XYZ file of C-alpha atoms in Angstrom:
748
model
C -123.673 -50.332 -94.741
C -123.873 -48.247 -97.898
C -126.681 -47.950 -100.407
C -127.673 -51.139 -102.310
C -126.800 -51.184 -105.974
C -129.627 -52.133 -108.270
C -128.154 -50.647 -111.451
C -127.723 -54.025 -113.186
C -131.509 -54.636 -112.943
C -133.075 -52.605 -115.703
C -136.390 -54.380 -116.364
C -139.329 -55.724 -114.386
C -138.627 -59.279 -115.429
C -135.107 -59.230 -114.032
C -136.332 -57.542 -110.949
C -139.008 -60.230 -110.320
C -136.458 -62.913 -110.749
C -134.056 -61.335 -108.234
C -136.927 -60.511 -105.902
C -138.036 -64.064 -105.811
C -134.537 -65.297 -105.150
C -133.994 -62.796 -102.281
C -137.411 -63.614 -100.801
C -136.597 -67.343 -100.747
C -133.218 -66.663 -99.160
C -134.575 -64.232 -96.472
C -137.451 -66.517 -95.553
C -135.171 -69.454 -95.138
C -132.697 -67.401 -93.012
C -135.531 -66.085 -90.871
C -136.721 -69.675 -90.215
C -133.151 -70.734 -89.155
C -132.818 -67.614 -86.936
C -136.175 -67.517 -85.271
C -137.307 -71.168 -85.323
C -134.133 -73.169 -85.193
C -131.804 -70.772 -83.342
C -129.152 -71.764 -85.847
C -128.495 -68.917 -88.294
C -126.090 -69.707 -91.230
C -125.265 -66.152 -92.040
C -124.356 -63.135 -89.855
C -126.722 -60.341 -88.961
C -124.810 -58.033 -91.252
C -125.169 -60.380 -94.228
C -128.832 -60.842 -93.489
C -129.267 -57.007 -93.311
C -127.584 -56.644 -96.710
C -129.997 -59.113 -98.327
C -133.027 -57.414 -96.761
C -131.759 -53.930 -97.806
C -131.293 -55.165 -101.362
C -134.967 -56.381 -101.417
C -136.219 -53.074 -99.948
C -134.281 -51.164 -102.694
C -135.793 -53.374 -105.325
C -139.238 -52.652 -104.144
C -138.571 -48.941 -104.015
C -137.515 -49.173 -107.749
C -140.327 -51.468 -108.644
C -143.239 -50.783 -106.211
C -145.408 -53.434 -107.810
C -143.222 -56.100 -106.197
C -144.074 -54.907 -102.629
C -146.918 -57.300 -101.987
C -148.361 -58.473 -98.652
C -146.405 -61.725 -99.030
C -143.007 -60.008 -99.392
C -140.478 -60.564 -96.520
C -140.293 -56.713 -96.149
C -143.926 -56.748 -94.955
C -143.443 -59.652 -92.482
C -141.953 -60.104 -89.059
C -139.912 -63.229 -88.293
C -141.666 -66.550 -88.599
C -143.787 -68.795 -86.433
C -142.917 -72.400 -85.512
C -144.946 -75.266 -83.987
C -142.448 -76.214 -81.303
C -144.630 -74.816 -78.639
C -148.402 -74.054 -78.349
C -149.274 -71.001 -80.500
C -150.693 -67.981 -78.702
C -151.892 -64.723 -80.171
C -150.583 -61.307 -78.949
C -153.340 -58.857 -77.853
C -151.427 -56.233 -79.840
C -148.944 -57.156 -82.641
C -145.265 -57.120 -81.741
C -143.781 -55.097 -84.560
C -140.191 -55.106 -85.693
C -137.926 -52.189 -86.339
C -136.607 -50.696 -89.554
C -132.780 -50.267 -89.622
C -130.365 -47.531 -90.534
C -126.648 -48.064 -90.850
C -125.076 -44.638 -90.895
C -125.523 -41.159 -89.387
C -126.835 -39.703 -92.693
C -129.659 -42.095 -92.826
C -130.470 -41.586 -89.139
C -130.659 -37.882 -89.702
C -132.862 -38.454 -92.752
C -135.295 -40.581 -90.594
C -135.351 -37.888 -87.957
C -136.142 -35.143 -90.399
C -139.005 -37.187 -91.902
C -140.697 -37.985 -88.540
C -140.332 -34.586 -86.989
C -141.679 -32.494 -89.885
C -144.856 -31.768 -87.876
C -143.154 -31.865 -84.477
C -139.743 -30.088 -84.804
C -139.354 -29.989 -80.988
C -140.013 -33.680 -80.450
C -137.920 -35.478 -77.813
C -136.243 -38.853 -78.456
C -136.133 -41.852 -76.177
C -132.714 -43.430 -76.864
C -131.797 -46.983 -75.692
C -129.491 -49.723 -76.568
C -130.586 -52.523 -78.901
C -130.173 -55.817 -76.981
C -129.042 -58.735 -79.060
C -131.395 -61.220 -77.434
C -134.884 -62.850 -77.932
C -137.975 -60.713 -77.986
C -140.746 -61.761 -75.575
C -144.139 -60.615 -74.563
C -145.233 -61.019 -70.901
C -148.971 -60.823 -70.159
C -150.102 -59.602 -66.746
C -153.751 -59.726 -65.650
C -154.614 -58.000 -62.341
C -150.875 -57.954 -61.679
C -150.262 -61.710 -62.115
C -148.073 -63.136 -64.775
C -150.430 -65.318 -66.885
C -148.367 -65.813 -70.061
C -145.010 -65.557 -71.562
C -144.610 -65.805 -75.318
C -141.976 -65.338 -78.019
C -142.622 -62.791 -80.762
C -143.028 -65.396 -83.494
C -144.332 -63.709 -86.626
C -145.486 -60.686 -84.695
C -149.132 -61.705 -84.366
C -148.673 -65.270 -83.013
C -145.907 -66.409 -80.835
C -144.972 -69.576 -78.851
C -146.197 -70.146 -75.310
C -143.070 -70.364 -73.128
C -144.728 -69.384 -69.846
C -143.263 -72.245 -67.795
C -139.700 -71.269 -68.931
C -140.290 -67.516 -68.427
C -141.253 -68.150 -64.824
C -137.775 -69.618 -64.162
C -136.011 -66.391 -65.224
C -134.523 -64.417 -62.341
C -135.844 -60.893 -62.129
C -139.149 -61.440 -63.828
C -141.896 -60.818 -61.200
C -144.722 -63.380 -60.997
C -146.792 -60.536 -59.556
C -146.418 -56.840 -60.180
C -146.071 -54.276 -57.385
C -148.160 -51.151 -57.384
C -147.511 -47.574 -56.180
C -149.752 -44.568 -55.648
C -148.531 -43.028 -58.845
C -148.489 -46.287 -60.854
C -151.238 -48.706 -59.605
C -151.215 -52.179 -61.131
C -153.259 -52.139 -64.330
C -156.026 -54.631 -64.993
C -154.225 -55.896 -68.114
C -150.892 -55.090 -69.676
C -148.509 -56.723 -72.174
C -144.881 -56.023 -71.343
C -142.427 -56.146 -74.270
C -138.827 -57.022 -73.459
C -135.697 -58.933 -74.455
C -134.378 -62.125 -72.885
C -130.653 -62.305 -72.917
C -127.751 -64.028 -71.271
C -124.985 -61.944 -69.645
C -121.523 -62.187 -71.284
C -119.886 -63.980 -68.226
C -122.658 -66.475 -68.051
C -122.355 -67.158 -71.800
C -118.677 -67.820 -71.426
C -119.306 -70.179 -68.522
C -122.002 -71.966 -70.496
C -119.623 -72.651 -73.460
C -116.781 -73.556 -71.208
C -118.954 -76.164 -69.395
C -119.951 -77.699 -72.773
C -116.277 -77.759 -73.861
C -115.400 -79.571 -70.661
C -118.256 -82.020 -70.917
C -117.391 -82.760 -74.507
C -113.784 -83.483 -73.676
C -114.607 -85.600 -70.690
C -117.089 -87.624 -72.800
C -114.412 -88.265 -75.499
C -111.762 -89.191 -72.841
C -114.230 -91.661 -71.208
C -114.971 -93.220 -74.640
C -111.281 -93.509 -75.433
C -110.575 -95.108 -72.017
C -113.193 -97.640 -72.634
C -111.700 -98.485 -76.003
C -114.610 -97.263 -78.106
C -113.684 -96.578 -81.705
C -116.610 -94.243 -82.386
C -116.250 -91.156 -80.090
C -119.197 -89.067 -79.092
C -119.600 -85.716 -80.968
C -120.866 -83.918 -77.874
C -122.923 -80.788 -77.838
C -122.024 -77.904 -80.205
C -120.916 -74.659 -78.584
C -123.310 -71.734 -78.727
C -122.183 -69.325 -81.548
C -123.157 -66.274 -79.629
C -125.152 -65.034 -76.548
C -128.278 -64.492 -78.640
C -128.410 -68.076 -79.794
C -127.633 -69.195 -76.249
C -130.533 -67.122 -74.884
C -132.968 -68.312 -77.694
C -131.964 -71.977 -77.272
C -132.312 -71.742 -73.502
C -135.773 -70.111 -73.555
C -137.148 -72.519 -76.130
C -136.488 -75.560 -74.134
C -139.187 -78.295 -73.501
C -137.785 -78.805 -70.112
C -138.017 -75.726 -67.933
C -135.352 -76.938 -65.504
C -132.836 -76.556 -68.343
C -133.912 -72.990 -68.852
C -133.579 -72.350 -65.063
C -129.877 -73.421 -65.162
C -128.982 -71.076 -67.996
C -128.925 -67.806 -66.032
C -131.224 -65.977 -68.418
C -132.276 -62.361 -67.686
C -134.818 -59.921 -69.068
C -134.928 -56.274 -69.787
C -138.286 -54.632 -70.466
C -138.414 -51.803 -72.994
C -142.078 -51.128 -73.790
C -145.712 -52.043 -73.337
C -148.367 -53.348 -75.831
C -152.022 -53.755 -75.135
C -153.239 -52.330 -71.760
C -156.257 -51.551 -69.648
C -156.081 -49.357 -66.598
C -152.925 -47.474 -67.628
C -152.224 -44.987 -70.439
C -148.826 -43.410 -70.654
C -148.237 -40.077 -72.312
C -144.722 -40.907 -73.372
C -142.278 -43.721 -73.855
C -140.250 -42.513 -70.812
C -143.399 -42.399 -68.735
C -143.970 -46.120 -69.678
C -140.428 -46.867 -68.478
C -141.240 -45.287 -65.123
C -144.249 -47.464 -64.768
C -142.368 -50.609 -65.675
C -139.744 -49.947 -63.067
C -142.484 -49.051 -60.397
C -144.144 -52.384 -60.955
C -140.902 -54.162 -60.361
C -139.788 -55.070 -63.819
C -136.048 -54.882 -64.869
C -135.694 -52.273 -67.601
C -132.862 -51.101 -70.007
C -130.644 -48.982 -67.837
C -128.526 -47.349 -70.473
C -131.093 -45.041 -71.968
C -131.675 -41.259 -72.155
C -134.370 -38.752 -73.264
C -132.706 -36.457 -75.847
C -134.267 -33.077 -76.448
C -132.486 -32.696 -79.837
C -131.395 -34.839 -82.636
C -127.723 -34.017 -81.977
C -128.075 -35.272 -78.426
C -129.561 -38.514 -79.753
C -126.720 -38.804 -82.269
C -124.134 -38.345 -79.437
C -125.813 -41.130 -77.527
C -125.461 -43.450 -80.508
C -121.795 -42.624 -80.817
C -121.172 -43.084 -77.110
C -122.925 -46.449 -76.969
C -121.065 -47.752 -80.028
C -117.729 -46.827 -78.527
C -118.492 -48.197 -75.057
C -120.431 -51.274 -76.026
C -117.836 -53.535 -74.412
C -118.341 -51.906 -71.029
C -121.713 -53.540 -70.794
C -122.356 -56.992 -69.309
C -124.739 -57.882 -72.202
C -124.467 -57.922 -75.986
C -125.845 -55.093 -78.034
C -125.857 -54.670 -81.788
C -127.162 -51.159 -82.065
C -129.096 -48.299 -80.568
C -132.810 -47.702 -80.747
C -134.174 -44.117 -81.303
C -137.881 -43.505 -80.605
C -140.080 -40.420 -80.640
C -140.858 -40.200 -76.977
C -144.368 -38.658 -77.136
C -147.178 -41.252 -77.488
C -149.564 -38.924 -79.315
C -146.955 -38.216 -81.916
C -146.288 -41.949 -82.218
C -149.933 -42.586 -82.933
C -150.010 -39.775 -85.564
C -146.966 -41.289 -87.306
C -148.474 -44.784 -87.266
C -146.715 -47.920 -88.614
C -146.294 -50.126 -91.660
C -147.373 -53.694 -91.663
C -144.059 -54.697 -89.909
C -142.524 -51.657 -88.175
C -143.426 -48.396 -86.460
C -142.569 -45.194 -88.397
C -141.733 -43.453 -85.036
C -138.758 -45.612 -84.221
C -135.664 -46.920 -85.950
C -132.654 -49.082 -85.020
C -129.135 -47.786 -85.702
C -127.069 -50.893 -86.404
C -123.502 -50.883 -85.244
C -120.690 -52.204 -87.376
C -120.547 -55.993 -86.939
C -117.955 -57.521 -84.582
C -119.099 -61.124 -85.383
C -119.093 -62.329 -88.911
C -119.225 -65.566 -90.840
C -116.439 -66.728 -93.008
C -115.063 -69.887 -94.534
C -112.367 -71.866 -92.663
C -110.025 -72.779 -95.504
C -107.480 -74.853 -93.644
C -105.995 -75.445 -90.242
C -102.165 -75.357 -90.063
C -99.738 -75.482 -87.126
C -97.128 -72.968 -85.957
C -94.188 -73.683 -83.757
C -93.347 -71.346 -80.913
C -90.178 -70.417 -79.148
C -90.482 -73.198 -76.590
C -91.503 -75.731 -79.251
C -95.264 -75.629 -78.629
C -97.233 -76.700 -81.675
C -100.339 -74.365 -81.994
C -103.054 -74.936 -84.620
C -104.232 -71.806 -86.326
C -107.090 -71.200 -88.754
C -106.569 -70.021 -92.281
C -109.651 -68.060 -93.130
C -111.282 -66.616 -96.256
C -110.281 -62.968 -95.577
C -113.060 -61.019 -93.947
C -113.529 -57.562 -92.549
C -114.543 -57.531 -88.798
C -114.395 -54.745 -86.232
C -112.519 -52.410 -88.575
C -109.786 -54.685 -89.798
C -109.281 -57.494 -92.287
C -108.724 -60.936 -90.695
C -107.105 -63.893 -92.414
C -105.819 -65.998 -89.495
C -107.161 -66.974 -86.025
C -105.678 -69.007 -83.179
C -107.111 -72.321 -82.147
C -104.877 -72.872 -79.113
C -104.505 -76.586 -79.293
C -105.930 -79.774 -80.762
C -108.333 -80.381 -77.779
C -109.841 -76.930 -78.484
C -110.384 -77.751 -82.111
C -112.260 -80.923 -81.042
C -114.208 -79.119 -78.312
C -115.372 -76.448 -80.724
C -116.286 -79.244 -83.227
C -114.732 -77.222 -86.028
C -114.130 -78.854 -89.387
C -111.949 -77.689 -92.275
C -114.335 -76.200 -94.856
C -116.815 -75.010 -92.311
C -118.595 -71.717 -92.311
C -117.490 -70.374 -88.922
C -118.500 -67.601 -86.608
C -115.566 -65.291 -86.147
C -115.409 -62.770 -83.308
C -113.208 -59.845 -82.682
C -114.216 -57.451 -79.983
C -112.235 -54.228 -79.461
C -108.505 -55.063 -79.472
C -109.022 -58.815 -78.969
C -107.207 -61.409 -81.027
C -109.639 -62.900 -83.656
C -111.305 -66.004 -82.316
C -113.438 -68.708 -83.962
C -116.416 -68.997 -81.773
C -118.174 -72.035 -83.349
C -118.994 -73.654 -86.636
C -122.241 -72.903 -88.424
C -123.409 -76.526 -88.496
C -126.517 -76.014 -90.675
C -124.368 -74.656 -93.433
C -122.380 -77.895 -93.901
C -122.665 -79.699 -97.232
C -120.744 -82.872 -96.467
C -117.402 -81.640 -98.028
C -115.947 -80.630 -94.632
C -113.243 -82.740 -93.142
C -111.783 -83.251 -89.708
C -108.506 -81.763 -88.578
C -105.792 -84.128 -87.436
C -102.848 -82.817 -85.506
C -99.615 -83.539 -87.478
C -97.271 -86.021 -86.082
C -94.160 -84.126 -87.124
C -92.874 -80.593 -86.914
C -93.807 -78.588 -90.082
C -90.500 -76.826 -89.984
C -87.895 -79.382 -89.031
C -89.715 -82.749 -89.377
C -89.004 -83.857 -85.796
C -91.720 -86.052 -84.232
C -94.136 -83.976 -82.068
C -94.871 -85.199 -78.636
C -96.001 -83.973 -75.146
C -93.144 -82.508 -73.139
C -94.392 -84.450 -70.130
C -97.174 -86.783 -69.115
C -100.518 -85.033 -68.901
C -99.357 -82.151 -71.082
C -102.147 -81.294 -73.533
C -99.780 -79.533 -75.922
C -97.588 -81.202 -78.444
C -94.045 -79.820 -78.759
C -91.156 -80.078 -81.198
C -88.247 -81.484 -79.175
C -85.597 -80.125 -81.587
C -85.164 -76.969 -79.689
C -81.645 -76.354 -80.844
C -81.957 -76.800 -84.603
C -85.654 -76.174 -85.324
C -85.743 -73.000 -87.460
C -89.086 -71.828 -86.116
C -88.007 -72.084 -82.507
C -84.676 -70.340 -83.112
C -86.189 -67.300 -84.968
C -89.041 -67.018 -82.305
C -86.513 -67.152 -79.397
C -84.335 -64.550 -81.050
C -87.369 -62.339 -81.724
C -88.480 -62.735 -78.155
C -85.109 -61.895 -76.645
C -84.972 -58.695 -78.745
C -88.329 -57.561 -77.351
C -89.262 -55.134 -74.632
C -89.515 -57.553 -71.873
C -85.994 -58.846 -72.483
C -83.007 -57.070 -74.054
C -85.166 -54.396 -75.705
C -83.080 -54.236 -78.921
C -84.489 -51.647 -81.321
C -84.198 -52.310 -85.094
C -84.055 -56.123 -84.466
C -87.535 -57.246 -85.533
C -88.977 -60.385 -86.963
C -87.552 -59.806 -90.480
C -84.068 -59.302 -89.087
C -84.360 -62.470 -86.948
C -85.392 -64.585 -89.928
C -82.474 -63.138 -91.918
C -79.960 -63.919 -89.224
C -81.084 -67.495 -88.662
C -82.474 -68.578 -92.142
C -80.780 -66.619 -94.912
C -80.860 -67.558 -98.469
C -77.291 -66.243 -98.672
C -74.751 -66.960 -97.257
C -75.106 -70.690 -96.933
C -74.012 -70.651 -93.322
C -76.349 -68.428 -91.168
C -74.647 -65.858 -88.881
C -76.506 -67.409 -85.880
C -77.067 -71.070 -85.291
C -78.324 -70.324 -81.737
C -78.854 -67.143 -79.764
C -75.500 -67.491 -78.143
C -73.710 -65.398 -80.848
C -76.161 -62.570 -81.000
C -73.901 -60.166 -79.140
C -70.935 -60.912 -81.324
C -72.519 -60.021 -84.667
C -70.342 -57.792 -86.951
C -70.981 -55.624 -89.978
C -69.022 -58.107 -92.124
C -71.597 -60.822 -91.204
C -74.594 -58.631 -91.995
C -73.522 -57.242 -95.360
C -73.980 -60.301 -97.563
C -77.278 -61.520 -96.090
C -80.176 -62.050 -98.502
C -83.374 -63.606 -96.994
C -86.960 -64.426 -97.613
C -89.678 -62.251 -95.926
C -91.805 -64.649 -93.879
C -95.332 -64.057 -92.650
C -95.255 -63.486 -88.831
C -98.433 -65.549 -88.429
C -97.757 -68.554 -90.632
C -93.994 -68.691 -91.127
C -94.575 -68.988 -94.881
C -92.925 -66.682 -97.489
C -94.705 -63.532 -98.344
C -95.428 -62.885 -102.035
C -94.687 -60.144 -104.540
C -97.457 -58.880 -106.758
C -96.365 -61.249 -109.504
C -96.590 -64.278 -107.182
C -92.950 -64.761 -106.612
C -91.430 -65.090 -103.063
C -90.462 -61.725 -101.504
C -86.671 -61.541 -101.016
C -84.793 -58.672 -99.199
C -81.285 -57.592 -98.237
C -82.381 -56.304 -94.858
C -78.940 -55.040 -93.663
C -77.140 -53.801 -96.775
C -77.723 -51.323 -99.626
C -75.774 -50.263 -102.660
C -74.281 -46.730 -102.693
C -72.461 -44.984 -105.474
C -69.389 -42.997 -104.749
C -68.751 -39.650 -106.548
C -66.671 -41.475 -109.135
C -69.529 -43.771 -110.002
C -68.227 -46.959 -108.202
C -70.872 -48.933 -106.382
C -70.250 -49.954 -102.805
C -72.291 -52.225 -100.466
C -72.790 -50.525 -97.165
C -74.786 -51.114 -94.034
C -78.281 -49.661 -93.887
C -78.991 -47.238 -91.101
C -81.233 -49.805 -89.362
C -78.345 -52.234 -89.230
C -75.977 -49.678 -87.774
C -78.510 -48.914 -85.079
C -79.113 -52.607 -84.394
C -75.394 -53.197 -83.737
C -75.259 -50.204 -81.460
C -78.349 -51.313 -79.642
C -76.878 -54.784 -79.137
C -73.909 -53.304 -77.265
C -76.234 -51.196 -75.013
C -78.377 -54.296 -74.343
C -75.543 -56.041 -72.544
C -76.072 -53.802 -69.488
C -79.813 -54.712 -69.100
C -80.831 -55.863 -65.560
C -80.495 -59.525 -64.639
C -84.210 -60.344 -64.749
C -84.244 -59.383 -68.433
C -81.365 -61.679 -69.126
C -83.169 -64.554 -67.374
C -86.333 -63.921 -69.276
C -84.406 -63.801 -72.605
C -83.244 -67.375 -72.099
C -86.727 -68.664 -72.979
C -86.906 -71.209 -70.187
C -90.323 -72.815 -70.341
C -92.776 -71.338 -67.798
C -90.352 -68.467 -66.861
C -91.888 -65.154 -67.902
C -91.111 -61.662 -66.804
C -92.603 -62.004 -63.277
C -90.806 -65.279 -62.478
C -87.650 -63.789 -63.881
C -87.952 -60.817 -61.598
C -88.607 -63.046 -58.566
C -85.459 -65.119 -59.360
C -83.314 -61.960 -59.827
C -84.583 -60.504 -56.602
C -83.985 -63.789 -54.627
C -80.540 -64.735 -56.006
C -79.085 -61.646 -57.658
C -76.638 -63.865 -59.697
C -77.345 -66.111 -62.690
C -74.604 -68.576 -61.524
C -76.429 -68.933 -58.122
C -79.645 -69.687 -59.964
C -77.862 -72.271 -61.990
C -76.365 -73.853 -58.947
C -79.592 -73.806 -56.832
C -81.384 -77.079 -56.107
C -84.965 -77.587 -57.165
C -86.133 -77.238 -53.548
C -84.264 -73.894 -53.156
C -85.846 -72.595 -56.359
C -89.377 -73.715 -55.541
C -89.337 -71.904 -52.213
C -89.091 -68.537 -53.990
C -92.375 -66.616 -53.914
C -93.681 -66.506 -57.498
C -91.631 -69.552 -58.623
C -92.962 -72.811 -57.259
C -92.204 -76.483 -58.184
C -93.182 -76.367 -61.910
C -90.900 -73.473 -62.733
C -88.157 -74.802 -60.477
C -88.200 -78.118 -62.345
C -88.104 -76.267 -65.712
C -85.067 -74.246 -64.585
C -83.160 -77.301 -63.482
C -83.982 -79.095 -66.800
C -82.832 -76.099 -68.793
C -79.509 -75.783 -67.214
C -78.863 -79.569 -67.582
C -78.534 -79.084 -71.357
C -74.986 -78.372 -72.555
C -75.881 -75.998 -75.467
C -78.142 -73.985 -73.023
C -75.131 -73.470 -70.759
C -73.108 -72.590 -73.859
C -75.425 -69.683 -74.577
C -74.915 -68.254 -71.007
C -71.238 -68.550 -71.331
C -71.097 -66.785 -74.725
C -73.240 -64.043 -73.387
C -70.919 -63.749 -70.384
C -67.831 -63.640 -72.573
C -69.487 -60.858 -74.638
C -70.015 -58.753 -71.555
C -73.718 -59.442 -70.767
C -74.637 -58.534 -67.183
C -74.927 -61.730 -65.096
C -75.301 -60.246 -61.578
C -77.631 -57.721 -60.014
C -76.587 -54.816 -57.771
C -77.986 -55.521 -54.303
C -79.026 -51.937 -53.722
C -80.958 -51.895 -57.039
C -82.796 -55.114 -56.021
C -83.788 -53.628 -52.724
C -85.091 -50.466 -54.421
C -87.470 -52.567 -56.662
C -89.631 -53.496 -53.687
C -91.572 -50.268 -53.540
C -91.939 -49.296 -57.205
C -95.775 -49.606 -57.175
C -96.342 -47.891 -53.769
C -99.826 -46.322 -53.722
C -100.802 -47.503 -57.268
C -104.185 -49.141 -58.010
C -103.790 -51.847 -60.629
C -106.396 -53.927 -62.611
C -105.237 -57.158 -64.255
C -107.168 -58.637 -67.190
C -106.634 -61.192 -69.961
C -103.981 -63.923 -70.165
C -100.526 -62.759 -69.197
C -97.502 -64.556 -70.731
C -95.370 -66.376 -68.305
C -97.420 -66.147 -65.154
C -100.857 -66.615 -63.807
C -103.266 -63.835 -62.694
C -102.581 -64.722 -59.027
C -98.829 -64.582 -59.592
C -99.093 -61.151 -61.268
C -101.305 -59.872 -58.413
C -98.795 -61.135 -55.814
C -95.979 -59.332 -57.638
C -97.928 -56.020 -57.668
C -98.759 -56.235 -53.987
C -95.213 -57.160 -53.105
C -94.208 -53.841 -54.528
C -96.733 -51.846 -52.686
C -99.475 -51.782 -55.197
C -103.231 -52.490 -54.743
C -105.047 -54.904 -57.046
C -108.743 -54.330 -57.829
C -111.217 -56.180 -60.003
C -112.846 -53.296 -61.997
C -111.605 -50.271 -63.917
C -112.614 -46.811 -62.576
C -111.307 -43.299 -62.601
C -109.235 -44.353 -59.525
C -107.320 -46.970 -61.519
C -103.608 -46.147 -61.958
C -102.892 -48.652 -64.687
C -104.471 -51.696 -66.535
C -102.343 -54.736 -67.186
C -103.935 -56.214 -70.295
C -102.826 -59.673 -71.476
C -104.251 -61.702 -74.450
C -108.027 -61.700 -74.772
C -108.468 -58.575 -72.707
C -112.071 -57.478 -73.010
C -114.385 -54.821 -71.698
C -111.874 -53.649 -69.111
C -109.505 -52.779 -71.861
C -112.170 -50.687 -73.677
C -113.174 -48.960 -70.417
C -109.613 -48.035 -69.668
C -109.084 -46.596 -73.061
C -112.327 -44.585 -72.699
C -111.294 -43.234 -69.316
C -107.699 -42.515 -70.488
C -106.149 -44.928 -68.002
C -102.652 -46.129 -68.980
C -102.607 -49.688 -70.377
C -99.533 -51.996 -70.507
C -99.288 -55.455 -71.971
C -97.407 -58.609 -70.782
C -94.042 -57.202 -71.711
C -94.865 -53.810 -70.242
C -95.791 -55.449 -66.986
C -92.116 -56.268 -66.398
C -91.198 -52.715 -66.827
C -93.953 -51.651 -64.412
C -92.572 -53.961 -61.700
C -88.943 -52.780 -62.077
C -89.215 -49.184 -63.065
C -92.537 -48.101 -61.632
C -95.694 -46.535 -63.066
C -94.367 -43.403 -64.677
C -91.472 -45.020 -66.485
C -93.528 -48.043 -67.744
C -96.444 -45.921 -69.053
C -94.442 -43.234 -70.728
C -92.851 -45.543 -73.288
């Protein structure tokens, strides 16, 4: 976050007005954050407001009164019995860039140039104070306003890892009295489980109400927006048995008032906490120079997804206690410590609309249209919502302010709505009854299917362009220069009136004469809607042709270089292995792994077509669902027509038996980790395919990992693999891995 601009405020009267407005906003947001566990803005937005207030007070010092939010810590509620801390729990000042961190360091080490720094992560949890008297836990309290907190002792006692009685050692005997400061948090995996359980409970409640014929369906419990809210809401429960079920944890990071123990450094206090049996922050170091501290900050920001808990920054403290005392503190924060806040990966934005896209197998998928927002280094305008049940489970309304999350290389995801921000103008999303592209009635493909699908698989423009895009991809025919724009042009041109392709059967028969006259709209890959020029008109291209002047000045329309390459690559693609041909047919449920299994077992597309459902289901990696889908696909005349046209064009329809046998050992000796959702197969199916080829599947990434298979929503394992320099392949690359081995698949 850069410096706050106060240039437009030139007089004290204007400054007072803005100061009052900011103070009201910050106080209200603190109440929602600390008292209600329901913030309506992101941490980054709150930090921006607070930094503006600080900048105002630096310009107009008379505004920095004791009542200013800059001089206060959080708020105090009356939900629980109030208790005073023996020593105030101060907050931390923040810095947002390396320059400001260096400035802070230079300021606090003027009189101690050789000072060491205690560096630790900044947990995104709920600050607590544990009071131990003669070693026994006598009280647990929230931070509150820093002086007075809430008594949550009964709930704290249910948290795994918090000792009810301290242990002592010869070096660190149990003190007569000590306040232990720490952070209550919920691990990432437990947070996901908690929200998944709520989603399931909400859906089951709705289904039960519908089955009973009720017209008013239950709203259910809202999902937790993030692990911090989950931890805070779980600790501040009136019923301690609810807290017990939430899998909360604690990390201690300091001490307050004490009798019978006096540390000489922050790191010395950590040693005592661990000796007494308290869990502490493990990811910490003592840096002897500022450059070492800065390197720690950089390392933790790049590896934050490796951790099983959420962090939003790093905390840098002067390690020596005597130096800390000399530096002192303001009314709200110590001068000897600061928090370096990382760039936000979770932001708030407006959900403008929910639209529906149609995939290559007809699946209708809702997606969010968002007010553009920058998160995790990129601007996000769309996010998937998976299906209508997910929209209901998340309780998202059109017009909501929503929490948007994007961690690492993960697809943007709406986590939850910010319910307190609603003003009544929001509206519920209703799944459309008809396909947005061909107007066919949407319906489940089979009983019990949660997804709606467009049944017009032959004529629906969306399905055809998506199938064509898919078959040109790396896991199918791998046709370079045949991307989404080309596929739209071949199936939905503005000119000529009749498209070159009415289905994928004619793709290998395309000619230069067919490509030259094509003029087409450029569609957005996410929405299927036309992209716009700067003047607001639809963007139109001639993707395969260009005008060239001969030496005598006569204009000729000629093929672009990319079109020439595409035609050449189409000819090369005819010799691709059988499994790629099977995958390119876009049979529902048949992905690269199932296609490979079918090619291995039958070696001939005609044999697959003639096989019974029982014969197909007996194949390892196929099963009854895929077998039924294959039989259904081949029962459609125009599907068979695609196969026959490809055959007539020279596409390979049989597999060499010697090649099939050689595939079996392609991963001999390789150690493979699988993460995320893989297209076309389950995690178990993918693991079975790796093992069948001699590979070993493990659950965690390490230096011994040969390759990471990263599907959609790959998380911390992906980040760790990138950090360690381990090869990563996606769902499409997985098929290459199985057929061609590790070296070939990871060198592309």
